[in-house]
XYZ file of N, CA and C in Angstrom:
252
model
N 0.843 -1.165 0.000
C 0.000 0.000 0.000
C 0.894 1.236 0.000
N 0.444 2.212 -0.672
C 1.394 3.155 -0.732
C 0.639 5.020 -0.260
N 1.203 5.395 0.088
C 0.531 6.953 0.678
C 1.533 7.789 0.431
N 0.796 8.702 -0.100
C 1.818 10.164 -0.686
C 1.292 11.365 -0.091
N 2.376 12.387 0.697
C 2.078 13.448 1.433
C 2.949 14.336 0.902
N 3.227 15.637 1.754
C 3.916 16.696 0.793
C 4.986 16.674 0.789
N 5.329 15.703 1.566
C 7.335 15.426 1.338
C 7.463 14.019 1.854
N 6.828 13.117 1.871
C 7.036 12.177 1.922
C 6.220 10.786 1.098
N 6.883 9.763 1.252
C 6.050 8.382 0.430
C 6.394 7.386 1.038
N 5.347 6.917 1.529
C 5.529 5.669 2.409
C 4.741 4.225 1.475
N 5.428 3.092 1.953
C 5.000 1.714 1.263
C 4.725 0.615 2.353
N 4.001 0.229 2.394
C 3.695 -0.843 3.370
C 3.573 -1.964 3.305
N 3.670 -3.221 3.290
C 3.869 -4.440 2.424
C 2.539 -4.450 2.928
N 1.799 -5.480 1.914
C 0.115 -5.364 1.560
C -0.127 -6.754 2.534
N 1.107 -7.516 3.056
C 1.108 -8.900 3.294
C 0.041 -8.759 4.508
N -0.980 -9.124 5.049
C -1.633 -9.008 6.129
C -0.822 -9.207 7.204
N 0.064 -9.803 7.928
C 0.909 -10.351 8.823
C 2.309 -9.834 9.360
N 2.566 -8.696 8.007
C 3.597 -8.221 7.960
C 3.871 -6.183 8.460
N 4.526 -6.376 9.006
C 5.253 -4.899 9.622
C 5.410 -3.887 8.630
N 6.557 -4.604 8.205
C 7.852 -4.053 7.447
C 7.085 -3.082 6.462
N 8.236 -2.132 6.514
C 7.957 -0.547 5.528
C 8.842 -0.336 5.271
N 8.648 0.535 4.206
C 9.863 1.561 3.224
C 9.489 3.245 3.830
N 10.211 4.213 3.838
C 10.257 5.499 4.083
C 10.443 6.230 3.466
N 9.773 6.976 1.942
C 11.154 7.737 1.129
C 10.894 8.771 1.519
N 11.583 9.747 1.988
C 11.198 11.517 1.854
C 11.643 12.281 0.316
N 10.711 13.187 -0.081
C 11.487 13.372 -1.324
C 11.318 15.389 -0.796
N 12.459 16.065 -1.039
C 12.922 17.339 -0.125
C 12.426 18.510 -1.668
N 13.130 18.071 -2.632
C 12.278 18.817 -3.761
C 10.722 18.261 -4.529
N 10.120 19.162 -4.751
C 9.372 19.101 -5.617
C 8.974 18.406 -6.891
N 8.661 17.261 -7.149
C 8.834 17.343 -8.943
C 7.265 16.639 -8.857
N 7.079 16.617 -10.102
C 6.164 16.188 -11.137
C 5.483 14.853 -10.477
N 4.073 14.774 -10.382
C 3.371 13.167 -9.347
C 4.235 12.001 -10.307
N 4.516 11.863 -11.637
C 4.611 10.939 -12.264
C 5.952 10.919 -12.238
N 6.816 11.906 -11.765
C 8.441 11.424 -11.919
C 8.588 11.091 -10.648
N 7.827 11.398 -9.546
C 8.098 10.990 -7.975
C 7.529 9.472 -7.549
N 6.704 9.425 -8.581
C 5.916 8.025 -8.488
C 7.243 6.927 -8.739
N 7.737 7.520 -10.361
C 8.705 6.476 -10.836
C 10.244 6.609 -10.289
N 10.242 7.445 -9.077
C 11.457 8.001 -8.758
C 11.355 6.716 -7.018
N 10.256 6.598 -6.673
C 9.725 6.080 -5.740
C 9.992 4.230 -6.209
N 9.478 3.936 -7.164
C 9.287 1.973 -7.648
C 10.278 1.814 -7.868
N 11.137 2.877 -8.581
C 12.757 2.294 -8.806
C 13.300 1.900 -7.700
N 13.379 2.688 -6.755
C 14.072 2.962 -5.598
C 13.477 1.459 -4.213
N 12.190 1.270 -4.522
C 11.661 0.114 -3.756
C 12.166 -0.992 -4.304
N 11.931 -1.113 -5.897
C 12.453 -2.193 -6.411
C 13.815 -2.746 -6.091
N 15.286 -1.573 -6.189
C 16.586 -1.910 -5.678
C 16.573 -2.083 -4.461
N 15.675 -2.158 -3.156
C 15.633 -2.567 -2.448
C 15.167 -4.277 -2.042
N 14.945 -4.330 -3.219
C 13.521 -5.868 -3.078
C 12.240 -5.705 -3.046
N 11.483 -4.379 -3.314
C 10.260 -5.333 -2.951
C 9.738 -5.199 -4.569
N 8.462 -5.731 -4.200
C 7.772 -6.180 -5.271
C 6.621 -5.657 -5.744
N 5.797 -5.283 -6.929
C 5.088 -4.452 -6.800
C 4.053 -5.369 -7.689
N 3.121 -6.108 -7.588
C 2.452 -7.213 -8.607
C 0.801 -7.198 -8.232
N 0.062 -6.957 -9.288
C -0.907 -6.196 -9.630
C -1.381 -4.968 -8.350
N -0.899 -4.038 -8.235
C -0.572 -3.020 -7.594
C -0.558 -3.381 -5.950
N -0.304 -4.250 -5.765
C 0.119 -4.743 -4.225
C 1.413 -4.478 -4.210
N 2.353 -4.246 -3.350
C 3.541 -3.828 -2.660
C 3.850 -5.155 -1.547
N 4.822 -5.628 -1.994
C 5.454 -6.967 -0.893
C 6.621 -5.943 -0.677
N 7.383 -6.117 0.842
C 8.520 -6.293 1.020
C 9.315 -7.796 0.433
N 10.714 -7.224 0.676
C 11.472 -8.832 0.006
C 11.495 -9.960 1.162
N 10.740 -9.498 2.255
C 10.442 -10.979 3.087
C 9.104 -11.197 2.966
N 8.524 -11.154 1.847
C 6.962 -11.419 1.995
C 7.171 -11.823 0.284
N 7.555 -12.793 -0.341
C 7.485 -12.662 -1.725
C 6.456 -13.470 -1.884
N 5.227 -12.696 -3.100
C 4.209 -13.047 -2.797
C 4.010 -14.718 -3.874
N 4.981 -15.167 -4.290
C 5.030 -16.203 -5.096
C 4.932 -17.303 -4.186
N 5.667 -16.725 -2.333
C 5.608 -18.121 -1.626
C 4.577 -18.030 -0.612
N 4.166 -19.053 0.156
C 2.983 -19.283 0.966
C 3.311 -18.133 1.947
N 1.970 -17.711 2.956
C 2.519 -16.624 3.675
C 3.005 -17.455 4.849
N 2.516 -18.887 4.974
C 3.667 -18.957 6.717
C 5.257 -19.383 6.149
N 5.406 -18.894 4.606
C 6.838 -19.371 4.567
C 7.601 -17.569 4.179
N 6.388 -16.682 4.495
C 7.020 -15.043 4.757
C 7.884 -14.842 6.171
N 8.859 -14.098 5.678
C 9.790 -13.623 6.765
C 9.425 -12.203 7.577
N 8.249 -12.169 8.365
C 7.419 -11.434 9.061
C 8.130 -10.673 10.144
N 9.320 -10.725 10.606
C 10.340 -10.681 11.440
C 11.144 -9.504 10.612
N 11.418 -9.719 9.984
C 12.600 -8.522 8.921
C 13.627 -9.147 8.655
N 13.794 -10.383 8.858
C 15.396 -11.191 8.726
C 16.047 -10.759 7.716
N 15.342 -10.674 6.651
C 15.956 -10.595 5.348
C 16.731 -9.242 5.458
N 16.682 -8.214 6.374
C 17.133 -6.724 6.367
C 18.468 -6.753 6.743
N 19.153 -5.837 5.803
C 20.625 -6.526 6.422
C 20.931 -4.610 7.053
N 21.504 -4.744 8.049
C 21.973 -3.864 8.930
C 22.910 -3.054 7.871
N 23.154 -1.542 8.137
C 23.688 -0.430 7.705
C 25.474 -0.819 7.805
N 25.391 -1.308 8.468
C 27.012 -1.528 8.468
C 27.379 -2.982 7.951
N 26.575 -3.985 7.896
C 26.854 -5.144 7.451
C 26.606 -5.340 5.601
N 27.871 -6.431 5.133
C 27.046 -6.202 3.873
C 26.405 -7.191 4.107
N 25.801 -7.546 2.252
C 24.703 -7.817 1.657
C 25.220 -9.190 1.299
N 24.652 -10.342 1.439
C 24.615 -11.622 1.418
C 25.069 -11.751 0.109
């Protein structure tokens, strides 16, 4: 699910069970349709998923059953650690 305010865009994974969110703030101004696509890029290089306008995080992929979703955040890898 996604919500747009005057400087910010938030995403919520659609998964019923699930927490996990994205945060973007955007500080300039632009155009609904370049902030939109400035926004999916930016979720997408993160993992999530965007499939018939539902929003998964990358521990909720909606291809697998939901008790085999990672509801916890495991999949999040810490700011200082890398990436698997």
């Amino acid at each position: 699910m996604r919500s747009t305010r005057e400087a910010t865009t938030q995403t919520t994974c659609d998964c019923d069970d699930c927490l996990a969110y994205k945060l973007t703030v955007h500080i300039q101004r632009t155009a609904t349709a370049a902030q939109a696509a400035k926004h999916h890029e930016e979720a997408a290089a993160e993992g999530w998923t965007d499939r018939e306008g539902r929003d998964y995080c990358p521990g909720c992929p909606p291809a697998l059953p939901v008790d085999e979703h990672d509801h916890d955040g495991l999949w999040a890898v810490a700011d200082d650690q890398p990436a698997a």
